[in-house]
mmCIF file of C-alpha atoms in Angstrom:
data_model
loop_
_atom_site.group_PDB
_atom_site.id
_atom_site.type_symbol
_atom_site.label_atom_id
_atom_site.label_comp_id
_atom_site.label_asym_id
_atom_site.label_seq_id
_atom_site.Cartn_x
_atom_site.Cartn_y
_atom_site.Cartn_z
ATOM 1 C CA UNK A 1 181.723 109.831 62.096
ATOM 2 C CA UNK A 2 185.317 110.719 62.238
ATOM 3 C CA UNK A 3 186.024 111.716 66.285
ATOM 4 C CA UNK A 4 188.514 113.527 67.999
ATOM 5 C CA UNK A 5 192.008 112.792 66.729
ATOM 6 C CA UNK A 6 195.553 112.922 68.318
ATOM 7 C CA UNK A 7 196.857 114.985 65.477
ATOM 8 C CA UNK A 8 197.286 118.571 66.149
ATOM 9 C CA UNK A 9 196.997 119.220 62.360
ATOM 10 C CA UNK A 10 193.861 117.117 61.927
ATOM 11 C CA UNK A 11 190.278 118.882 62.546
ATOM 12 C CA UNK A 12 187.551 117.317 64.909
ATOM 13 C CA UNK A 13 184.529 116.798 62.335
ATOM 14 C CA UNK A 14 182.023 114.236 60.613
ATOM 15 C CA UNK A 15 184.073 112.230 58.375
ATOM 16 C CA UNK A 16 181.629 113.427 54.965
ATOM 17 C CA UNK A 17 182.588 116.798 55.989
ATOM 18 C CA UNK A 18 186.158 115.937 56.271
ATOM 19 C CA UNK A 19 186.689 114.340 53.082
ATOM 20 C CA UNK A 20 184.386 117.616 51.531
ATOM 21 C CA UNK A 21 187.068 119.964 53.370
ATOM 22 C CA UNK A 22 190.058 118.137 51.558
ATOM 23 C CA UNK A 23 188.993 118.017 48.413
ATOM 24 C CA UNK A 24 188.126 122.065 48.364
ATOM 25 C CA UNK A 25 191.604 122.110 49.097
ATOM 26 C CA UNK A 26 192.641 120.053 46.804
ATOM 27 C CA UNK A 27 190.382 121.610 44.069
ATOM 28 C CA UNK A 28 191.826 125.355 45.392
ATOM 29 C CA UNK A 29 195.186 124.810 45.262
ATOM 30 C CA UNK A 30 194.513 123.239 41.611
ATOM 31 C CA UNK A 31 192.746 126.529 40.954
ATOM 32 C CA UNK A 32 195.989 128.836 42.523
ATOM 33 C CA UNK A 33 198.704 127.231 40.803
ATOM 34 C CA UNK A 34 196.848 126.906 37.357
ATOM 35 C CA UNK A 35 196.226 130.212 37.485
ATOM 36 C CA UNK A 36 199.825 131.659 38.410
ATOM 37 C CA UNK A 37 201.121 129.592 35.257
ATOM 38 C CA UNK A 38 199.107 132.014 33.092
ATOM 39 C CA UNK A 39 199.454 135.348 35.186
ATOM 40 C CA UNK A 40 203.363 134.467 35.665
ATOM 41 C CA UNK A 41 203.441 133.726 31.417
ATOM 42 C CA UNK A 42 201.756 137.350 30.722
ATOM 43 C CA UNK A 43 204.514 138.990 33.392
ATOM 44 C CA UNK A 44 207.258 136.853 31.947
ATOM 45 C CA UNK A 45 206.160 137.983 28.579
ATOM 46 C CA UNK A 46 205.759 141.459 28.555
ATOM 47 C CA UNK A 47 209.434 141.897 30.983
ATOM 48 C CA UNK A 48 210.681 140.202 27.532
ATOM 49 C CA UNK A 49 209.087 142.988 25.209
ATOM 50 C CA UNK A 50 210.232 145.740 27.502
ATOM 51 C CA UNK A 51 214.022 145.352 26.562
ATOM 52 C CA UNK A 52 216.527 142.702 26.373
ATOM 53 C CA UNK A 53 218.768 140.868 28.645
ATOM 54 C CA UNK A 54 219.554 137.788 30.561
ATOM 55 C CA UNK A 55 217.532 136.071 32.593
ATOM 56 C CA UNK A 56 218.221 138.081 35.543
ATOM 57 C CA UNK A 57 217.449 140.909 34.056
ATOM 58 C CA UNK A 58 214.412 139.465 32.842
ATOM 59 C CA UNK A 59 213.279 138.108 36.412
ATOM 60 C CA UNK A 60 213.595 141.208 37.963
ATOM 61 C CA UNK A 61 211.729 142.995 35.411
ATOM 62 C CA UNK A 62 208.821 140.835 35.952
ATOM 63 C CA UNK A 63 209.585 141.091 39.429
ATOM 64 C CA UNK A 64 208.018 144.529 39.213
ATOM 65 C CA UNK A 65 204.556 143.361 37.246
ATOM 66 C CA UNK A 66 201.632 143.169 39.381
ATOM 67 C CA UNK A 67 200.690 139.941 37.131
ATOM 68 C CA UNK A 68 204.001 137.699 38.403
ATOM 69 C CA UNK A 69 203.533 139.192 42.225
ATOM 70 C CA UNK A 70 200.116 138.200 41.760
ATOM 71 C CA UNK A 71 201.323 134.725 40.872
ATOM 72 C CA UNK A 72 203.749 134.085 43.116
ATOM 73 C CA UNK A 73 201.066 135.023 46.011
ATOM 74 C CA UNK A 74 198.826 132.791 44.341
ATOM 75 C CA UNK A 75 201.325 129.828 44.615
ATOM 76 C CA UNK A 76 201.916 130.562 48.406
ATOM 77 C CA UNK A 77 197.891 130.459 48.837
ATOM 78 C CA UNK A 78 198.054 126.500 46.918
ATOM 79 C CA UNK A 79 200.849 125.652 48.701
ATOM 80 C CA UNK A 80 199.069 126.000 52.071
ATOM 81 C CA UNK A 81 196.223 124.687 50.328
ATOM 82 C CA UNK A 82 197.950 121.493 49.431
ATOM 83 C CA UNK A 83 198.916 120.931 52.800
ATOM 84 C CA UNK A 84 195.538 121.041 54.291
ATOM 85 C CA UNK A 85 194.366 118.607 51.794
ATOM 86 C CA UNK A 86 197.191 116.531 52.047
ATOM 87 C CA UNK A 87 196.220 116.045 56.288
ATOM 88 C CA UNK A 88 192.852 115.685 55.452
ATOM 89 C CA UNK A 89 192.158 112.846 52.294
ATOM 90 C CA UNK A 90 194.600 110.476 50.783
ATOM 91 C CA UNK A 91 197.623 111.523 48.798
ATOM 92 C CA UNK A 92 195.933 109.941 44.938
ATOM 93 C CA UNK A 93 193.213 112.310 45.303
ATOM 94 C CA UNK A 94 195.606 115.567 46.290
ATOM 95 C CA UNK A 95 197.522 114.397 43.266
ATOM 96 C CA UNK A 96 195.314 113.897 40.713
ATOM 97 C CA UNK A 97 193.858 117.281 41.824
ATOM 98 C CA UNK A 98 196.955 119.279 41.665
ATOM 99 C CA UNK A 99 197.566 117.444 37.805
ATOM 100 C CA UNK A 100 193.808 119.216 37.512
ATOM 101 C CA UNK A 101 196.047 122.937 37.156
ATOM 102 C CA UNK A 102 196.419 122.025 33.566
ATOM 103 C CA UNK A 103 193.021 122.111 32.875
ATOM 104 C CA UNK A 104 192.902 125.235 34.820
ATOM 105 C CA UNK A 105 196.011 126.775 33.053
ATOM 106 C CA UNK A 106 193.748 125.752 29.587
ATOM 107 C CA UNK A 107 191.025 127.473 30.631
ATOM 108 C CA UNK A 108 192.386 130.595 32.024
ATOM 109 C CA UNK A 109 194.591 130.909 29.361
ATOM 110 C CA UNK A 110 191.979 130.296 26.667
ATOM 111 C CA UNK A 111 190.403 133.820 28.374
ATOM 112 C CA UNK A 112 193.162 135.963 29.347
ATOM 113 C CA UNK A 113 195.639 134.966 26.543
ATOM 114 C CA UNK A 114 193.062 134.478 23.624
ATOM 115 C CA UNK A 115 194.580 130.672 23.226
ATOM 116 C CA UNK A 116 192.193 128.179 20.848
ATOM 117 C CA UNK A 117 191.542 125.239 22.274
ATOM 118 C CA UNK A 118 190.684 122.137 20.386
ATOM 119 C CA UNK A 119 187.452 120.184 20.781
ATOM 120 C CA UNK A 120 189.921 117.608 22.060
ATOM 121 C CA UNK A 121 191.742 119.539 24.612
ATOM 122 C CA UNK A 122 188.112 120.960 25.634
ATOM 123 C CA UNK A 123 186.774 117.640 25.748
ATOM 124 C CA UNK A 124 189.951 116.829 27.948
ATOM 125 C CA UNK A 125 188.919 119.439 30.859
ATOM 126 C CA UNK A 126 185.211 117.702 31.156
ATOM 127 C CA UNK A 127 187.385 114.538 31.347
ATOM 128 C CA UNK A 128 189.423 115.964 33.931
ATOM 129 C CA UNK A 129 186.566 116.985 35.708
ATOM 130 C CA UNK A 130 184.814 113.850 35.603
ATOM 131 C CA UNK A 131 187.803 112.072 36.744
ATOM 132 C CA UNK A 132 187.954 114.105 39.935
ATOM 133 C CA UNK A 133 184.262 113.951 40.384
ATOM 134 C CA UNK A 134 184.536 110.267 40.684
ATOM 135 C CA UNK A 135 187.850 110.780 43.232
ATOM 136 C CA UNK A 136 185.364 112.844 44.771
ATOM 137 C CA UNK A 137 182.819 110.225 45.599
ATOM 138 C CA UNK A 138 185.463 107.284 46.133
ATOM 139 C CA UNK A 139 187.850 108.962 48.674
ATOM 140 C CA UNK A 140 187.735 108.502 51.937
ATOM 141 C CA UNK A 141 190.130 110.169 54.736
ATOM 142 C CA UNK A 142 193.749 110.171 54.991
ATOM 143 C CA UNK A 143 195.379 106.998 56.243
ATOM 144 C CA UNK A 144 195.646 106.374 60.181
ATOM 145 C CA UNK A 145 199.322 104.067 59.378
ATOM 146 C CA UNK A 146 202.173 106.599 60.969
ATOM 147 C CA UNK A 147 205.073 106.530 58.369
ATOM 148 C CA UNK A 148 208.140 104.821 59.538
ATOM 149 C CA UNK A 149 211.550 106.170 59.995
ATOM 150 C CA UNK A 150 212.966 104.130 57.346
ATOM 151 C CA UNK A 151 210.325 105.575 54.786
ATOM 152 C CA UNK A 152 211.187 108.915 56.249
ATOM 153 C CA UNK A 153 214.894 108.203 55.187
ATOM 154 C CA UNK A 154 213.501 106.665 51.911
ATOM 155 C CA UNK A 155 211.972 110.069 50.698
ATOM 156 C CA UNK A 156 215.160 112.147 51.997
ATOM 157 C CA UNK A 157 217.273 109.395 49.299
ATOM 158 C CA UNK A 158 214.565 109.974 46.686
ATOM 159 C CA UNK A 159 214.919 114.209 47.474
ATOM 160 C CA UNK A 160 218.939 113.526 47.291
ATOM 161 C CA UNK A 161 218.486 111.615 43.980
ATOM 162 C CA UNK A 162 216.582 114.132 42.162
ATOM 163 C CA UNK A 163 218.511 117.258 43.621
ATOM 164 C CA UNK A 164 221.855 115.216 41.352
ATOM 165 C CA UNK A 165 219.826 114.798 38.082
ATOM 166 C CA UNK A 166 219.247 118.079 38.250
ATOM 167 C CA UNK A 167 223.368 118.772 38.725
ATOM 168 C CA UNK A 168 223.774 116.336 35.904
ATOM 169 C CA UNK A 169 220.751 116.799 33.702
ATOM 170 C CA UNK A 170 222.097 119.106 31.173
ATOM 171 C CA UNK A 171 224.623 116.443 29.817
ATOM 172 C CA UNK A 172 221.823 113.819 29.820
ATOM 173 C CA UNK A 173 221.101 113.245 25.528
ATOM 174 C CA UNK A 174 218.970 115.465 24.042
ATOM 175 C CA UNK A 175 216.434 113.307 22.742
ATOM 176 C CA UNK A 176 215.483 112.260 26.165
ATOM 177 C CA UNK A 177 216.615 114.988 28.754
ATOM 178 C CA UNK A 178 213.131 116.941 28.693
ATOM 179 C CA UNK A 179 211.260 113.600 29.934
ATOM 180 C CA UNK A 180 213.886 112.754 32.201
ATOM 181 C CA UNK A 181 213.813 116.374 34.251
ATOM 182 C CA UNK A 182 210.104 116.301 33.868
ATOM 183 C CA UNK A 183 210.415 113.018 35.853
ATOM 184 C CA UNK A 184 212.847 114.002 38.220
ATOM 185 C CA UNK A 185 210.365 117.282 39.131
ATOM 186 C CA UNK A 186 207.511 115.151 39.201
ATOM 187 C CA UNK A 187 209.329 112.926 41.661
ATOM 188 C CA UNK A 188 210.829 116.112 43.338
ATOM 189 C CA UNK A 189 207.006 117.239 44.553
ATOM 190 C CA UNK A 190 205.563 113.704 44.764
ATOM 191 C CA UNK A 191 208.359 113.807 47.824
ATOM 192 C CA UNK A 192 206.520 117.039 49.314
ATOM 193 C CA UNK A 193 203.142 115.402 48.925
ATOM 194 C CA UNK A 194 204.598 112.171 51.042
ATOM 195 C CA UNK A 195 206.424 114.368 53.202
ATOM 196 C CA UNK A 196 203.934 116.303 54.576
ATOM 197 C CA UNK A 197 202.450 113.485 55.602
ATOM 198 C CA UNK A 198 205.199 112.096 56.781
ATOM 199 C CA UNK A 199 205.442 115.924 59.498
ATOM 200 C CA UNK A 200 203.162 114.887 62.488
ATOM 201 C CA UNK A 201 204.951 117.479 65.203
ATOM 202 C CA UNK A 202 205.362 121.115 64.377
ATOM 203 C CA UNK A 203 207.661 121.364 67.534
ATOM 204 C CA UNK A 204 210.757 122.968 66.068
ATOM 205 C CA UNK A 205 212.807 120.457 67.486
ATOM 206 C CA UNK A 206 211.014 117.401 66.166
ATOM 207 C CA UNK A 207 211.160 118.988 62.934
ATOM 208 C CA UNK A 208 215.157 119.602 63.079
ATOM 209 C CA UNK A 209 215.275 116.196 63.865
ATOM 210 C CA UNK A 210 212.264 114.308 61.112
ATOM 211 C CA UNK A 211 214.101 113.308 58.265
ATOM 212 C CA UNK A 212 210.916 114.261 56.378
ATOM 213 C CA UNK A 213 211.503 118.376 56.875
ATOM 214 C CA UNK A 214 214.790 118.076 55.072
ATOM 215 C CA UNK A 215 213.406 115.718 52.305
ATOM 216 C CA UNK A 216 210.522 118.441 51.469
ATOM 217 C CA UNK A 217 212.645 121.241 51.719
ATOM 218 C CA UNK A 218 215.397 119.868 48.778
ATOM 219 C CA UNK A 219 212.752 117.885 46.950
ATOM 220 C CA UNK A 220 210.559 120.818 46.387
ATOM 221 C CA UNK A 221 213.561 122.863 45.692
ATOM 222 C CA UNK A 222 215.214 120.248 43.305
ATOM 223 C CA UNK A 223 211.636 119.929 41.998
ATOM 224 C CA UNK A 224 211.405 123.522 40.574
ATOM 225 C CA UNK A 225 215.037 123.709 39.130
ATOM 226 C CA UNK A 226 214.497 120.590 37.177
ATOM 227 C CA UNK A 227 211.122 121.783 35.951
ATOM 228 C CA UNK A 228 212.428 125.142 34.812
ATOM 229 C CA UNK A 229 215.355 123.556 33.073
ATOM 230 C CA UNK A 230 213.086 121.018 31.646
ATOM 231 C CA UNK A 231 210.899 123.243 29.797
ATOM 232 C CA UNK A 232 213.755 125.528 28.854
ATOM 233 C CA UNK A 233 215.907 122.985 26.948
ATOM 234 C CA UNK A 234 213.167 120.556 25.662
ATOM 235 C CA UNK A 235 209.568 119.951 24.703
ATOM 236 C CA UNK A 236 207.186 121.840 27.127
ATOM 237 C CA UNK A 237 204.527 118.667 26.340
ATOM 238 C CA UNK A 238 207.217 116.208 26.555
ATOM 239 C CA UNK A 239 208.381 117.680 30.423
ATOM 240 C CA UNK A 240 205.045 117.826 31.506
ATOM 241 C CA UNK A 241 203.377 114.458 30.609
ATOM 242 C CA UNK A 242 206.543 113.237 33.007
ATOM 243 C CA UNK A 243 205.888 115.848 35.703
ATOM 244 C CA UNK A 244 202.043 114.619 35.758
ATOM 245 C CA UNK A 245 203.386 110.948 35.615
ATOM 246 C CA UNK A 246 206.155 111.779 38.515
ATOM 247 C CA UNK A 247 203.992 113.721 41.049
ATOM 248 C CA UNK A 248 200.805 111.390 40.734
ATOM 249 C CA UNK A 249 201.557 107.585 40.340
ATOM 250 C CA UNK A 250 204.335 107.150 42.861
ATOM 251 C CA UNK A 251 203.022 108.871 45.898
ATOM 252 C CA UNK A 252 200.255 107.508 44.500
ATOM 253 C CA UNK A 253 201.349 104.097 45.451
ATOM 254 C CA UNK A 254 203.683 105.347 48.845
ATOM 255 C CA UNK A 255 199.900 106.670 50.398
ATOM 256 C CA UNK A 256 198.631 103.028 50.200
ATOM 257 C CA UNK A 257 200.700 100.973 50.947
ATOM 258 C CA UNK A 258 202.680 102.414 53.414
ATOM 259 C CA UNK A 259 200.344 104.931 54.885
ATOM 260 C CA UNK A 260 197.179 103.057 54.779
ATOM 261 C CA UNK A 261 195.354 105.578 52.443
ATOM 262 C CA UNK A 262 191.859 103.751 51.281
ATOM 263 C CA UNK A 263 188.655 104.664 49.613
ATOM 264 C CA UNK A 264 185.174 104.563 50.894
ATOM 265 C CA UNK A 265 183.912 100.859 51.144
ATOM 266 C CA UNK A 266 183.115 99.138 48.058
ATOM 267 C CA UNK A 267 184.370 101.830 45.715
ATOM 268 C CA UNK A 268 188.298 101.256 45.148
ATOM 269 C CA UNK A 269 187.609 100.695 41.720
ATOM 270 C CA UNK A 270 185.700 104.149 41.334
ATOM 271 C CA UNK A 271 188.795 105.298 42.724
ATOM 272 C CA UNK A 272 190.969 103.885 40.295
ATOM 273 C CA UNK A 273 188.806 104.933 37.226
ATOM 274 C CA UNK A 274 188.468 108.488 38.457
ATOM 275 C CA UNK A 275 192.216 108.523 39.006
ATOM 276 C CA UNK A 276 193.102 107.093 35.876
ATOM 277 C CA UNK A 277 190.903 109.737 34.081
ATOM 278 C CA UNK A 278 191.721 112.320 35.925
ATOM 279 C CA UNK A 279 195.807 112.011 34.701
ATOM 280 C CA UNK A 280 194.986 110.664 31.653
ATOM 281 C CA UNK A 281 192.782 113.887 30.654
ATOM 282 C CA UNK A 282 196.119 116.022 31.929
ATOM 283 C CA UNK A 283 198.619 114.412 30.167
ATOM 284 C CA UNK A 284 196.119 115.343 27.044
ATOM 285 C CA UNK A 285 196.711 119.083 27.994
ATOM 286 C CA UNK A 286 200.086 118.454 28.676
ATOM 287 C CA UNK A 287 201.147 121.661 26.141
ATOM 288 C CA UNK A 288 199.999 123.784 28.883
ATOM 289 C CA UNK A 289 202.429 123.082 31.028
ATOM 290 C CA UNK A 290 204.183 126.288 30.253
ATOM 291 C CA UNK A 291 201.055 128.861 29.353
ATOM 292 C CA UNK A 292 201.446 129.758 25.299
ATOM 293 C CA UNK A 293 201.664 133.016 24.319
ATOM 294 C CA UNK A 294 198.570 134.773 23.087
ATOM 295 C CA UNK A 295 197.443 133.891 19.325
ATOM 296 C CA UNK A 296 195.899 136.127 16.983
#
């Protein structure tokens, strides 16, 4: 039984039930953001069809679709989604979860934009489903270890680091610049997902003063630029097999090791296999990082 706990941001309740509350969280904020991708795609394209222009012009055109509102809401709802899961089970499930949106992307868009999926990239969302089934059953809570200050300082570096490949990642070669900004993004949120663990006092003025609040802030900021440019100047498969890589293996290894993040006795290696499946079976639907437009 998981008792009362210091944390203001932690719950009081049996640890089966805790783990259960996290990974609905994890599993809805999957659901939000791999749904936006496809209701922001059918905004995005139909402000294109309604006239030309930059991409100013074209923002704020979609700006006033229902479908990209819709979206963005959508992301806000995962966002706070991913935070709750993030304070309640340990940073490889809440990753491998939110790599789950491209199986939800797939899906949706298979319905709403008419897109054909192969047997293979069907076959890939049971995958992904099995994968997270077995996370399921392996994870246990969060890890008790409080992040240090220098790993606080380590995750503002890593926010600093990405925020400059974005700066310089248009002059990066073109043979390997979408892979290296789908990196950089995936790194850019794998910083969010360490740094809201890393938040343990919502007092404003610990939070001016955590080291973690700025790395969030410019890693989840950096994180979208590089993403956008990625799958504007490259190979939307080729940027998101390194966003999945970026956001799920290295936090992966940060919740471990330095924040004490372990499975349920006896099954760590369920917990590896259902990991590895689980990002394996994204990186297969990897094209969907940017929803397709609708086929005929």
């Amino acid at each position: 039984m998981r008792e009362a706990c210091d944390d203001p941001l932690r719950f009081t309740v049996p640890y089966s039930h805790f783990v259960l509350f996290g990974m609905m969280c994890a599993l809805g904020a999957s659901v939000c953001f791999g749904t936006a991708t496809v209701l922001q795609a059918m905004a995005a394209r139909a402000a294109a069809e309604s006239g030309p222009g930059g991409d100013t012009a074209l923002l704020l055109r979609a700006l006033r679709q229902w479908r990209y509102l819709a979206g963005l809401a959508l992301d806000g709802v995962g966002f706070l989604l991913q935070i709750a899961a993030l304070r309640s089970i340990p940073i490889y499930a809440v990753g491998a979860a939110l790599a789950a949106s491209l199986a939800v992307t797939a899906v949706v868009a298979s319905w709403l934009l008419r897109v054909r999926l192969s047997r293979v990239e069907w076959g890939a969302v049971g995958v992904v489903c099995a994968g997270l089934a077995m996370l399921g059953l392996a994870s246990g809570t969060e890890g008790e270890v409080a992040g240090s200050t220098a790993l606080k300082y380590a995750m503002l570096g890593t926010a600093v680091a990405v925020l400059l490949l974005g700066l310089v990642g248009g002059r990066l070669p073109e043979r390997v610049r979408p892979l290296a900004l789908g990196l950089g993004a995936g790194f850019g949120f794998g910083v969010v997902e360490v740094a809201v663990r890393l938040i343990d006092d919502l007092d404003p003025g610990a939070l001016l003063s955590n080291p973690a609040t700025y790395a969030l802030l410019m890693g989840g900021g950096a994180a979208f630029l590089l993403l956008t440019s990625a799958l504007q100047r490259g190979s939307v498969t080729t940027a998101t097999a390194g966003l999945v890589i970026g956001e799920t293996i290295g936090p992966a290894v940060v919740g471990v090791v330095w924040l004490g993040d372990r499975t349920r006795e006896g099954l760590s290696w369920l917990a590896v296999l259902g990991f590895a499946v689980a990002v394996v079976g994204a990186l297969a639907l990897a094209r969907f990082g940017e929803a397709p437009g609708e086929e005929a």
